[in-house]
XYZ file of C-alpha atoms in Angstrom:
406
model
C 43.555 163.137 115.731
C 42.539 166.846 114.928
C 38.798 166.387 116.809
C 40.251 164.217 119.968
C 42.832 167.212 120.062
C 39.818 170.048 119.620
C 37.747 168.199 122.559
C 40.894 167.807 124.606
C 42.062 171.578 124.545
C 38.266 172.438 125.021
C 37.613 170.224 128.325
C 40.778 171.824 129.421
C 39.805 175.424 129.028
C 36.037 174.765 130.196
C 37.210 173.868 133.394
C 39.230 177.568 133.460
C 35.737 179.464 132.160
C 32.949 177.340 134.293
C 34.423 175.859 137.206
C 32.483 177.887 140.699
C 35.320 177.891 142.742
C 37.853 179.890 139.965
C 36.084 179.745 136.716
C 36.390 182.955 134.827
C 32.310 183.279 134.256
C 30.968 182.477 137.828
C 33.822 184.359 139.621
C 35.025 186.584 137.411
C 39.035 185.693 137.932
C 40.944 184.565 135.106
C 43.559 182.872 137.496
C 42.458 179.306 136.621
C 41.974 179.539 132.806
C 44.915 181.045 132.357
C 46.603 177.830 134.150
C 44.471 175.457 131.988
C 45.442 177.301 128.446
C 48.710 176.638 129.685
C 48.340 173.081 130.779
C 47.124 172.454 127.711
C 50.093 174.011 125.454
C 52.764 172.138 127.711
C 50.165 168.707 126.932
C 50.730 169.850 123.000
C 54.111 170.655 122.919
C 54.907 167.119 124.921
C 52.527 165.352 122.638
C 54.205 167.025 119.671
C 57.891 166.894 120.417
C 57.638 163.198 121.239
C 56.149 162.394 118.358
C 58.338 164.183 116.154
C 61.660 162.986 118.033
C 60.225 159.460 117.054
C 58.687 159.988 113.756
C 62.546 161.622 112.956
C 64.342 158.851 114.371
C 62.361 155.913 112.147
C 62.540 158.362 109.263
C 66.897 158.544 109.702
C 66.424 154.671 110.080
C 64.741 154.484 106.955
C 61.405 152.394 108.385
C 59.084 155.435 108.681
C 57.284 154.248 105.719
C 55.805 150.973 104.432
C 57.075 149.943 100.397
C 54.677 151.045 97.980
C 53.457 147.808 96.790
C 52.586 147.554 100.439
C 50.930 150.622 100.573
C 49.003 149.683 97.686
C 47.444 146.629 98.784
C 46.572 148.277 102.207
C 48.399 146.919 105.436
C 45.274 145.234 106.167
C 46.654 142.676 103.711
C 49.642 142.081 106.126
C 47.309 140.560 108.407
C 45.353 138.039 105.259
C 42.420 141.127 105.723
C 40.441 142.288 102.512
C 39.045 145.811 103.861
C 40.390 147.428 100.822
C 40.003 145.089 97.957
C 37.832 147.056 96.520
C 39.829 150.145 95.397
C 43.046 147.495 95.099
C 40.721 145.816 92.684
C 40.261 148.861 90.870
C 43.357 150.628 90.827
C 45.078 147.446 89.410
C 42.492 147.286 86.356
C 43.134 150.939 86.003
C 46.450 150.658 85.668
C 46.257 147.617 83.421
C 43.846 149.584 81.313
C 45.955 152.613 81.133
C 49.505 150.965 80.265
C 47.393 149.146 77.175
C 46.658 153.242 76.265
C 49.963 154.338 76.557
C 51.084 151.396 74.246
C 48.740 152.376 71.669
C 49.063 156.061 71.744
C 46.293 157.274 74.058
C 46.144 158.079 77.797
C 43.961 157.601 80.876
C 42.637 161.368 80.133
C 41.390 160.167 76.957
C 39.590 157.223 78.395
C 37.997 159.460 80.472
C 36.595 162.020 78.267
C 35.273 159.281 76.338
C 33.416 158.048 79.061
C 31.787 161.210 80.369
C 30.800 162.086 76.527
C 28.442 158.785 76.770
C 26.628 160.878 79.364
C 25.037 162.515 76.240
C 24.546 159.615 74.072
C 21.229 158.242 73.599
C 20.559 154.566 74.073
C 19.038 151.719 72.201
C 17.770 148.533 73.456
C 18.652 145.091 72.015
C 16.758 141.813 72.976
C 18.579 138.839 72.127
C 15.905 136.040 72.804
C 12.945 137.956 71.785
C 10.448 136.899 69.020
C 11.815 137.879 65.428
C 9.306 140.837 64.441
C 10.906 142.518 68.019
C 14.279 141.716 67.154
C 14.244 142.899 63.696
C 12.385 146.241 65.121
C 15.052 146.551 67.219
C 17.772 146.171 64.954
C 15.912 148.768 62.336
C 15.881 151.355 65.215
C 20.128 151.374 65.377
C 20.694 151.049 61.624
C 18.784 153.958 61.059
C 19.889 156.093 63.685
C 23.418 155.537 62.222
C 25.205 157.356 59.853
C 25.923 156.495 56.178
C 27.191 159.233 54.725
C 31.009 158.377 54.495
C 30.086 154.470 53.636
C 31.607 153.343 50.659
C 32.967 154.647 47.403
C 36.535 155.922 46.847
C 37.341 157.827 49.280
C 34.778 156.995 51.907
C 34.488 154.132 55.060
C 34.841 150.189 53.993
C 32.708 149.349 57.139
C 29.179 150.477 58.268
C 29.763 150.070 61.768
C 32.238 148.380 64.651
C 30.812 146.607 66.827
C 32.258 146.219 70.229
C 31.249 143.670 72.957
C 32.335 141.955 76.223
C 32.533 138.072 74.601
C 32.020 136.985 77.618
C 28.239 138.195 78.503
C 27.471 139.748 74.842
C 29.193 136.646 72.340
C 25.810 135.006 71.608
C 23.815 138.851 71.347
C 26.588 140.509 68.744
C 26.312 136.913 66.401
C 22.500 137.269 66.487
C 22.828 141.174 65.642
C 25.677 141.184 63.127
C 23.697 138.539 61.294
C 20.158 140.207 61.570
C 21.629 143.814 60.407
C 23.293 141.838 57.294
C 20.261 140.434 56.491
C 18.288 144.092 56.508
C 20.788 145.592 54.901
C 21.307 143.626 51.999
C 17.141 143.514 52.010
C 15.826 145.861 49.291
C 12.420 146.513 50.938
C 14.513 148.032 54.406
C 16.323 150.469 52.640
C 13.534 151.250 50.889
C 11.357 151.694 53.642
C 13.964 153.173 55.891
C 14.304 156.537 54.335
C 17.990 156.571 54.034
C 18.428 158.304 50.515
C 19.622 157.169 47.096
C 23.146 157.772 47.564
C 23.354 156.110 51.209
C 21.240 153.133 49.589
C 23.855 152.726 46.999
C 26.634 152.824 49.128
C 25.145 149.727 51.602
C 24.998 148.138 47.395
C 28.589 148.667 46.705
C 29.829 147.123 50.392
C 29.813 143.588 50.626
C 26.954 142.575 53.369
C 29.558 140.729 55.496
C 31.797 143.792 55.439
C 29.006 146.702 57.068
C 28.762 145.497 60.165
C 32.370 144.848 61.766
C 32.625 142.331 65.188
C 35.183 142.954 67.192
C 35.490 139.256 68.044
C 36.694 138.540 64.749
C 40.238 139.300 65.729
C 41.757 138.868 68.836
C 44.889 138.792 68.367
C 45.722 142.024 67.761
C 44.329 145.575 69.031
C 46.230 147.785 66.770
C 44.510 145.642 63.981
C 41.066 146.229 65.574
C 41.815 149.670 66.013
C 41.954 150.064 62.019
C 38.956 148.539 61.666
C 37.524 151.008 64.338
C 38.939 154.106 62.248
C 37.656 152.508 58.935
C 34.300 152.203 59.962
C 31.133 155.079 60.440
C 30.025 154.172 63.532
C 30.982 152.591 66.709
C 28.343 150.516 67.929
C 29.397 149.473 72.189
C 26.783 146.590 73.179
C 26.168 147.632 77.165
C 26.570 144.249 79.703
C 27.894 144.534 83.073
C 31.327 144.527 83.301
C 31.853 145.703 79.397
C 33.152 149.218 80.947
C 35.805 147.046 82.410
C 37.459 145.127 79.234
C 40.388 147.040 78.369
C 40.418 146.045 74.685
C 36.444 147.515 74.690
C 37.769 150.536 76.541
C 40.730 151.029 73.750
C 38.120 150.442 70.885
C 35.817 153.475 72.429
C 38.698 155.738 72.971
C 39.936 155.265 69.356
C 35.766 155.911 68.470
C 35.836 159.186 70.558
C 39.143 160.765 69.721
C 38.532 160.273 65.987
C 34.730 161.629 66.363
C 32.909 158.037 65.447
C 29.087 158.687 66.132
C 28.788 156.139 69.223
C 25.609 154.214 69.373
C 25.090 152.712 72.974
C 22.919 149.624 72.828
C 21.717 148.370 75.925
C 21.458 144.478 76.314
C 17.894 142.770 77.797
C 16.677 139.663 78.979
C 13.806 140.052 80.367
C 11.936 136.975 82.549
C 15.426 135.511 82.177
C 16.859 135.739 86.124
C 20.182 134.282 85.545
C 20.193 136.129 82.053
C 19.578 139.536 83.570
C 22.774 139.046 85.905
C 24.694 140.253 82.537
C 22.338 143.746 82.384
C 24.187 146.703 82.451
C 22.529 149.215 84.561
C 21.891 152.573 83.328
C 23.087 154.933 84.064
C 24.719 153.446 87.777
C 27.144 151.168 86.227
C 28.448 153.889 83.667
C 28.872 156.764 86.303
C 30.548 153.910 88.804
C 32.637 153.786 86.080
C 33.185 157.294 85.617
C 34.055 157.953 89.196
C 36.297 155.043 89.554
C 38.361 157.156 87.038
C 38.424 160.163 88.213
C 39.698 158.404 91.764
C 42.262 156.800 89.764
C 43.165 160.183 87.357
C 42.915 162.072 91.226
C 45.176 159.675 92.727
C 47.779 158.878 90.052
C 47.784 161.501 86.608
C 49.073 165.099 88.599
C 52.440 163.344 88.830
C 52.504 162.445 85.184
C 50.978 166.019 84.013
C 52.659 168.401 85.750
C 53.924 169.665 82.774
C 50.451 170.103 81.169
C 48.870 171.425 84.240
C 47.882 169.883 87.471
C 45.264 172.745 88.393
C 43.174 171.956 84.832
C 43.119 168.233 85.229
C 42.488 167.945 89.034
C 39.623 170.512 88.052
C 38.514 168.508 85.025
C 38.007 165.340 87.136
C 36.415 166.685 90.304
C 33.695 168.765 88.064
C 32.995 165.310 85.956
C 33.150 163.588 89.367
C 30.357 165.903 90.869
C 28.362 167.618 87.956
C 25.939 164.382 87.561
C 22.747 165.508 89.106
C 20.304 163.473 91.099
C 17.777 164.182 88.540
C 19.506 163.612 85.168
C 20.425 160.097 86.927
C 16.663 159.308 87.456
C 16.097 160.923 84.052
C 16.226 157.482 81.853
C 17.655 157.867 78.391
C 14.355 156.159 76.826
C 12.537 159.851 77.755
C 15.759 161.858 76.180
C 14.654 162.134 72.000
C 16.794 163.900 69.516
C 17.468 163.340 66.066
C 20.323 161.587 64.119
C 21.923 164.763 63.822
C 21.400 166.237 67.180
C 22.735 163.080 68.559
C 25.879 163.236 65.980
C 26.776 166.973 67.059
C 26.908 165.813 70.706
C 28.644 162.571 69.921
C 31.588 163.858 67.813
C 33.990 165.641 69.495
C 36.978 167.764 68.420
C 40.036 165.277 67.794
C 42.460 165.551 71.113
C 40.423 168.291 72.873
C 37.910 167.297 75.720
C 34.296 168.810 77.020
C 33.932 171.166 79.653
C 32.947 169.328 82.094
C 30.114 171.306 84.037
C 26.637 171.143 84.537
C 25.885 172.895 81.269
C 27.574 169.638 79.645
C 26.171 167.416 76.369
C 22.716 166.894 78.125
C 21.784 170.250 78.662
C 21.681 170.891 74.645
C 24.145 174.006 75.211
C 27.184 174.086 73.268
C 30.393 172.738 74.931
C 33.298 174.185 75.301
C 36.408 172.746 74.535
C 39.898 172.749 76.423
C 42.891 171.416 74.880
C 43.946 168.138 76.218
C 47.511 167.727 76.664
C 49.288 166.706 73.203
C 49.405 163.441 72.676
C 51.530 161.196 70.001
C 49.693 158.470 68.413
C 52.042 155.868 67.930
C 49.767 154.008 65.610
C 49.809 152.369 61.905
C 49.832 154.645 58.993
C 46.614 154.449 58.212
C 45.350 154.823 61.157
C 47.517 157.884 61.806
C 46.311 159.363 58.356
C 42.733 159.058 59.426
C 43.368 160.935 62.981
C 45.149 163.564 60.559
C 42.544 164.147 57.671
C 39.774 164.526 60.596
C 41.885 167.588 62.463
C 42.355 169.023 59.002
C 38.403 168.753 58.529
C 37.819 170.422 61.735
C 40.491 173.327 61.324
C 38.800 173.587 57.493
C 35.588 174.029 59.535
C 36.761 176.428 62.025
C 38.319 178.542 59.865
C 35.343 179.054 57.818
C 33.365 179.960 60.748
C 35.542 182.458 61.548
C 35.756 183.820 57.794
């Protein structure tokens, strides 16, 4: 409407500056364009009040606007047209995702801090189908990027690792892991030969094998069960197939992972030669930052309403920088070529409980420190114990910062 309006009120006024009989520039009278600026503000005040008198009228009648469901599904659908279903598609799974959340004491925000931290997280692949000396290489290369020091003992983890899948695309995979890992694990020449230390090799002793490696798939009846498990384990271990971004239980059990500063180990499924097999591939890094931008659309579209309170300015900032801050290059940059070590990758993994990156350029890949900005508070309605967990980490953290500042 604005541009047909510009061109309009500019063909109008040409005809005042360039006409040869009375145009202002080959005549030098201004008799003609000042009839034609005219002409056109009578044409925009006609334009204008009619469509206000009418727009007024519907509004008093109450059928200005369509109902919001509606709205939602595009008007296209009034008509059996899909030109939308797309974002309809998306904004429904969002909001399905997001009410699960709110029911277990985490929000939409959370979700999508989580998200952007994998941005930093350094990937392993996993091979389902391929000969056994591969697969067991493979599985070596996550256990001993993991982290063992709060395994077992009194006071420390019951579980090695959680391991979350899509059952779906990743069923067959997580069996063939879970029982490879227990095998190494419970193998003397491994730890051995994996350099893990004497007191991490006699914490894998004191855990029983079936017990390090947690599947997700073992309950699923209950989330706030799984969610336990996911707070009584080391590490979160999220097996990468293509629509495992979208599960919402696989979203809740990374959330819980991030806000309670799990290392995250990203495993990227193959089957390579396999054509139909590869159709379950997650792609690296597309399919995570689709994902990423699909929630800052939905945070853009739907969370100012909800966080007024907490500041619309921050989080509309928040999403648009995490929306736009991924570079061409870092997205041809594969993860394979990004190397750091276990603890390099576990500083840029854990993040302060309930507090959220910056979300710049100078973000977890650029090895600078992050800075942290308060999310808004946020009540966990969860068990006990997985409330006490959430608790003793924020008490390790303000232990931590107050000795830095000492």
């Amino acid at each position: 409407g604005q541009v047909h309006g510009a061109c309009g009120v500019w063909g109008l006024l040409a005809v005042g500056l360039f006409d040869r009989g009375g145009g202002l520039l080959p005549t030098g009278s201004g008799r003609l364009l000042g009839s034609q600026a005219l002409g056109a503000l009578v044409l925009a005040a006609l334009g204008c009040g009619g469509a206000a008198a009418a727009a007024g009228t519907l509004r008093w009648l109450g059928v200005l606007r369509v109902s919001r469901e509606q709205e939602e599904s595009g008007l296209d659908s009034e008509f059996g047209l899909k030109a939308y279903s797309r974002n309809n598609d998306v904004l429904q799974r969002c909001r399905t995702v997001s009410a699960l959340l709110s029911e277990n004491g985490f929000s939409a925000l959370d979700l999508f801090d989580a998200l952007v931290s994998l941005r930093g997280v350094v990937y392993r692949t996993f091979t389902p189908q391929a000969a056994d000396h591969k697969l067991e290489g493979e599985v070596k290369d996550i256990l001993q990027h993991l982290s063992y020091d709060s395994l077992g003992g009194q006071d420390g983890r019951p579980h090695l690792a959680f391991l979350s899948h899509h059952k779906a695309d990743a069923g067959d995979a997580a069996r063939i892991f879970v029982d490879t890992a227990r095998r190494l694990l419970a193998s003397q020449p491994f730890l051995e030969s994996a350099g893990l230390g004497p007191r991490a090799e006699e914490a894998v002793r004191r855990v029983k094998p079936q017990d390090l490696v947690w599947l997700d798939s073992t309950n699923l009846k209950e989330l706030p069960t799984l969610l336990d498990v996911v707070a009584s384990s080391c590490n979160h271990i999220l097996f990468l197939t293509r629509a495992a971004l979208e599960r919402p239980w696989v979203l809740a059990e990374l959330v819980a992972a991030h806000t309670l500063g799990k290392y995250v180990c990203l495993v990227l499924l193959e089957w390579p030669g396999a054509t139909e097999e590869r159709l379950r591939e997650f792609q690296f890094p597309a399919a995570l930052e689709r994902t990423i931008h699909e929630w800052a659309w939905f945070l853009s579209k739907e969370a100012p309403a909800r966080h007024k309170r907490d500041g619309e300015g921050e989080l509309r900032r928040r999403v648009t920088t995490a929306a736009s801050s991924w570079h061409t290059s870092a997205s041809a940059d594969s993860s394979h070529h990004i190397r750091r070590t276990p603890s390099e990758d576990a500083r840029f993994s854990r993040q302060l409980p309930l507090t959220a990156m910056s979300l710049g350029p100078a973000g977890p890949r650029s090895g600078k420190a992050a800075k942290r900005v308060p999310l808004p508070s946020v009540a966990l309605q969860r068990p006990e114990s997985y409330k006490a967990s959430v608790s003793s980490l924020a008490e390790e953290e303000g232990d931590a910062s107050a000795a830095d500042g000492a």
